[in-house]
CSV table of C-alpha atoms and ligand atoms in Angstrom, one decimal:
chain,number,residue,atom,x,y,z
A,77,MET,CA,88.5,114.4,71.4
A,78,LYS,CA,91.7,113.1,71.0
A,79,LYS,CA,94.0,113.5,74.0
A,80,LYS,CA,97.3,115.6,73.7
A,81,PRO,CA,100.3,114.0,75.4
A,82,ALA,CA,101.5,116.3,78.6
A,83,ARG,CA,104.4,118.0,78.2
A,84,ALA,CA,107.5,118.0,80.4
A,85,ALA,CA,107.5,120.8,82.2
A,86,THR,CA,111.2,120.1,83.9
A,87,LYS,CA,113.7,122.6,86.0
A,88,ALA,CA,116.4,123.8,85.3
A,89,GLY,CA,119.2,121.2,84.9
A,90,GLU,CA,116.5,118.5,84.4
A,91,THR,CA,115.6,116.2,80.9
A,92,VAL,CA,112.8,113.9,80.7
A,93,ARG,CA,113.3,111.6,77.7
A,94,VAL,CA,111.2,108.3,76.6
A,95,LEU,CA,112.5,105.1,77.5
A,96,LEU,CA,108.9,103.3,77.3
A,97,SER,CA,105.7,104.8,75.1
A,98,ARG,CA,102.2,105.4,76.7
A,99,LYS,CA,101.6,102.9,72.8
A,100,ARG,CA,103.5,100.4,74.3
A,101,ILE,CA,102.1,100.5,78.0
A,102,GLN,CA,98.6,100.4,77.4
A,103,GLU,CA,98.9,97.1,74.7
A,104,ARG,CA,102.0,95.3,77.7
A,105,ILE,CA,99.2,96.3,80.3
A,106,ALA,CA,95.6,94.7,77.6
A,107,ALA,CA,98.1,91.4,78.0
A,108,MET,CA,98.6,91.3,81.1
A,109,ALA,CA,95.1,92.0,82.3
A,110,HIS,CA,94.8,89.2,79.7
A,111,GLN,CA,97.3,86.9,81.2
A,112,ILE,CA,95.3,88.2,84.8
A,113,ARG,CA,92.2,87.0,84.6
A,114,ARG,CA,92.8,83.3,83.2
A,115,ASP,CA,95.2,83.1,86.2
A,116,PHE,CA,92.3,83.7,88.5
A,117,GLY,CA,90.0,82.0,86.1
A,118,GLY,CA,86.2,83.6,87.0
A,119,GLU,CA,86.9,84.3,90.6
A,120,PRO,CA,86.0,87.8,91.6
A,121,LEU,CA,89.3,89.8,91.8
A,122,HIS,CA,90.2,93.0,94.5
A,123,LEU,CA,92.8,95.2,93.1
A,124,VAL,CA,95.2,97.6,96.0
A,125,GLY,CA,96.6,99.8,94.3
A,126,VAL,CA,100.3,101.2,96.0
A,127,LEU,CA,98.7,105.0,96.4
A,128,LYS,CA,100.0,107.5,94.3
A,129,GLY,CA,102.2,105.8,91.7
A,130,ALA,CA,100.1,103.3,90.8
A,131,VAL,CA,97.2,104.3,89.7
A,132,PHE,CA,98.0,105.5,86.1
A,133,PHE,CA,98.7,101.5,86.1
A,134,LEU,CA,95.4,100.2,87.8
A,135,ALA,CA,93.5,102.1,86.1
A,136,ASP,CA,94.2,101.4,83.0
A,137,LEU,CA,94.8,97.1,83.9
A,138,VAL,CA,91.3,97.9,85.8
A,139,ARG,CA,89.3,99.0,82.3
A,140,CYS,CA,91.4,95.7,80.7
A,141,LEU,CA,90.3,93.2,83.2
A,142,SER,CA,86.7,91.5,82.3
A,143,GLY,CA,84.6,89.5,85.0
A,144,GLU,CA,84.1,91.1,88.6
A,145,VAL,CA,86.4,93.5,90.3
A,146,SER,CA,86.8,95.7,93.4
A,147,LEU,CA,89.1,98.0,94.4
A,148,ASP,CA,90.6,99.3,97.0
A,149,PHE,CA,94.4,101.3,98.2
A,150,ILE,CA,96.8,101.7,100.8
A,151,ALA,CA,100.2,103.8,101.1
A,152,VAL,CA,103.5,104.5,102.1
A,153,SER,CA,106.0,106.9,103.0
A,154,SER,CA,108.0,107.0,100.8
A,155,TYR,CA,111.4,108.6,98.8
A,156,GLY,CA,110.5,112.0,98.6
A,157,LYS,CA,112.3,114.4,97.1
A,158,LYS,CA,115.5,111.6,97.0
A,159,THR,CA,116.2,109.1,94.3
A,160,GLU,CA,116.8,106.9,97.5
A,161,SER,CA,114.9,105.3,99.0
A,162,SER,CA,115.5,105.9,103.3
A,163,GLY,CA,114.5,102.2,103.8
A,164,GLN,CA,113.0,102.6,105.7
A,165,VAL,CA,108.7,101.9,105.2
A,166,ARG,CA,106.1,103.6,107.1
A,167,LEU,CA,102.1,103.0,106.5
A,168,THR,CA,99.9,106.3,105.9
A,169,LYS,CA,97.3,104.9,104.4
A,170,ASP,CA,95.2,101.2,105.4
A,171,LEU,CA,93.0,99.8,102.8
A,172,ASP,CA,89.0,100.1,103.4
A,173,SER,CA,87.6,96.7,104.1
A,174,SER,CA,89.1,93.3,105.4
A,175,ILE,CA,90.6,91.4,102.5
A,176,GLU,CA,90.5,88.0,104.7
A,177,GLY,CA,89.7,85.4,101.4
A,178,LYS,CA,89.8,87.3,98.8
A,179,ASN,CA,92.0,87.1,95.4
A,180,VAL,CA,94.1,89.8,96.2
A,181,LEU,CA,96.1,91.8,93.1
A,182,LEU,CA,99.0,94.2,94.5
A,183,VAL,CA,99.6,96.8,91.7
A,184,GLU,CA,102.7,98.3,92.4
A,185,ASP,CA,104.8,101.2,89.9
A,186,ILE,CA,107.9,100.1,90.3
A,187,LEU,CA,110.1,97.2,92.3
A,188,ASP,CA,113.8,99.3,93.2
A,189,THR,CA,114.6,98.4,96.4
A,190,GLY,CA,112.2,95.7,97.4
A,191,LEU,CA,112.1,97.5,100.2
A,192,THR,CA,108.3,98.5,99.9
A,193,MET,CA,107.3,95.0,98.8
A,194,GLN,CA,108.6,93.2,101.5
A,195,TYR,CA,106.5,96.0,104.0
A,196,LEU,CA,103.6,95.4,102.5
A,197,LEU,CA,103.9,92.0,101.5
A,198,ARG,CA,103.7,91.0,105.7
A,199,VAL,CA,101.5,94.1,106.0
A,200,ILE,CA,98.3,92.4,103.6
A,201,GLU,CA,99.7,88.6,104.5
A,202,GLN,CA,99.2,89.0,108.1
A,203,ARG,CA,95.3,89.8,107.4
A,204,ARG,CA,94.9,86.6,105.2
A,205,PRO,CA,93.5,87.1,101.9
A,206,LYS,CA,92.8,83.8,99.5
A,207,ARG,CA,95.9,84.4,96.9
A,208,LEU,CA,97.8,87.3,97.0
A,209,ARG,CA,99.7,88.3,93.5
A,210,VAL,CA,101.5,91.2,92.8
A,211,ALA,CA,101.7,93.1,89.8
A,212,VAL,CA,103.9,96.0,88.9
A,213,LEU,CA,104.8,98.2,85.4
A,214,LEU,CA,108.1,98.8,86.0
A,215,ASP,CA,111.7,96.0,87.4
A,216,LYS,CA,115.2,96.9,88.0
A,217,PRO,CA,116.5,94.6,88.9
A,218,ASP,CA,119.3,95.5,89.6
A,219,ARG,CA,118.7,97.3,92.7
A,220,ARG,CA,117.3,94.7,94.7
A,221,GLN,CA,118.2,94.3,98.6
A,222,ALA,CA,114.8,92.5,99.9
A,223,PRO,CA,114.3,89.0,98.0
A,224,VAL,CA,111.0,90.0,96.9
A,225,THR,CA,109.5,89.2,93.1
A,226,ALA,CA,106.5,90.5,91.0
A,227,ASP,CA,104.3,87.6,90.0
A,228,TYR,CA,103.3,90.5,86.7
A,229,VAL,CA,105.7,91.8,85.4
A,230,GLY,CA,105.3,94.7,82.4
A,231,PHE,CA,109.1,96.5,82.2
A,232,ARG,CA,111.8,94.8,82.8
A,233,ILE,CA,114.3,99.0,82.4
A,234,PRO,CA,118.2,99.2,83.1
A,235,ASN,CA,118.5,101.4,86.4
A,236,GLU,CA,117.8,104.4,85.8
A,237,PHE,CA,115.4,107.6,87.3
A,238,VAL,CA,112.3,107.3,85.4
A,239,VAL,CA,108.9,109.4,85.4
A,240,GLY,CA,105.8,109.3,84.0
A,241,TYR,CA,102.8,107.2,84.0
A,242,GLY,CA,102.5,108.2,87.4
A,243,LEU,CA,106.0,107.9,88.8
A,244,ASP,CA,107.4,111.1,90.0
A,245,TYR,CA,110.7,113.6,91.3
A,246,GLY,CA,109.2,115.0,94.6
A,247,GLU,CA,105.9,115.1,93.4
A,248,ARG,CA,106.6,116.0,89.4
A,249,TYR,CA,106.1,115.1,86.6
A,250,ARG,CA,103.6,112.2,87.4
A,251,ASN,CA,100.9,113.7,84.6
A,252,LEU,CA,103.6,113.1,81.8
A,253,HIS,CA,102.0,110.5,79.1
A,254,ASP,CA,105.2,108.0,79.0
A,255,VAL,CA,108.0,106.4,80.7
A,256,SER,CA,110.5,108.9,80.5
A,257,VAL,CA,114.5,108.4,81.7
A,258,LEU,CA,114.8,112.1,84.1
A,259,SER,CA,118.7,113.0,84.0
A,260,PHE,CA,120.0,115.9,85.7
A,261,GLY,CA,122.5,118.3,83.9
A,262,GLY,CA,123.7,115.2,82.3
A,263,ARG,CA,124.0,113.2,85.0
A,264,ALA,CA,121.5,110.2,85.8
A,265,LYS,CA,121.9,111.6,89.6
A,266,PRO,CA,121.2,114.5,90.7
A,267,ALA,CA,123.7,116.1,93.3
A,268,GLU,CA,122.1,115.3,96.8
B,1365,LIG,P1,111.8,99.9,96.7
B,1365,LIG,O1,111.4,99.9,98.0
B,1365,LIG,O2,113.4,100.0,96.2
B,1365,LIG,O3,111.7,98.9,96.1
B,1365,LIG,O4,110.9,101.4,96.1
B,1365,LIG,C1,109.2,102.1,96.0
B,1365,LIG,C2,109.3,102.3,95.4
B,1365,LIG,O5,110.2,104.0,95.3
B,1365,LIG,C3,107.9,102.9,94.7
B,1365,LIG,O6,107.1,102.6,94.9
B,1365,LIG,C4,108.6,104.4,93.6
B,1365,LIG,O7,107.6,105.3,94.7
B,1365,LIG,C5,108.9,104.6,93.8
B,1365,LIG,N1,110.6,104.4,93.3
B,1365,LIG,C6,111.8,104.0,93.4
B,1365,LIG,N2,112.3,103.3,91.5
B,1365,LIG,C7,112.2,105.1,91.3
B,1365,LIG,C8,112.0,105.7,89.8
B,1365,LIG,O8,112.7,105.2,88.9
B,1365,LIG,N3,110.8,106.5,89.6
B,1365,LIG,C9,110.4,107.6,91.1
B,1365,LIG,N4,109.2,106.5,91.4
B,1365,LIG,C10,110.9,105.1,91.3
B,1366,LIG,MG1,107.6,107.9,94.3
């Protein structure tokens, strides 16, 4: 049975406009997986997904990766309902197992200010992986505050707030198949 894409249950004043279709996302992920596998040769890969936004990206990426692959998850505090990062990052769920000596691929939904990624890289590097690389589905380079880059980037996008395919606004919209721009009564950001 063909899956029907979920429709957005928008609240008053909120509108969503498709930026990246599910087809484009799936094609790009397949190409990223191919590149990642080539870079790591036949070595085992340990994927660390950042909850919750990266779950959808990770689930599709891992199924395009051949060879030996294992998974773990980590969670950090994020925006809550706001669209601006507080800059304060806190670990709310640690890894289940040691990553020492492993080829770790940190999988994140979006690189925005980079503050979350900077924090995560510090935490993970302390655990002495053999290699550490970063894969993000989306990158908003215009917003960067911390000097971090990803090794694998799905799409570079403009400075707009996006939802869908795992990305949320106050925990809503993760179920959309496309990545869409969320706007609030014609404005790009809600009045806070
Ligand atoms: P950073 O610390 O500012 O780079 O923010 C990273 C986190 O903020 C991501 O993991 C997302 O959860 C969230 N985030 C940043 N930009 C967006 C967006 O446009 N839509 C939804 N979540 C976002
Ligand atoms: Mg989020």
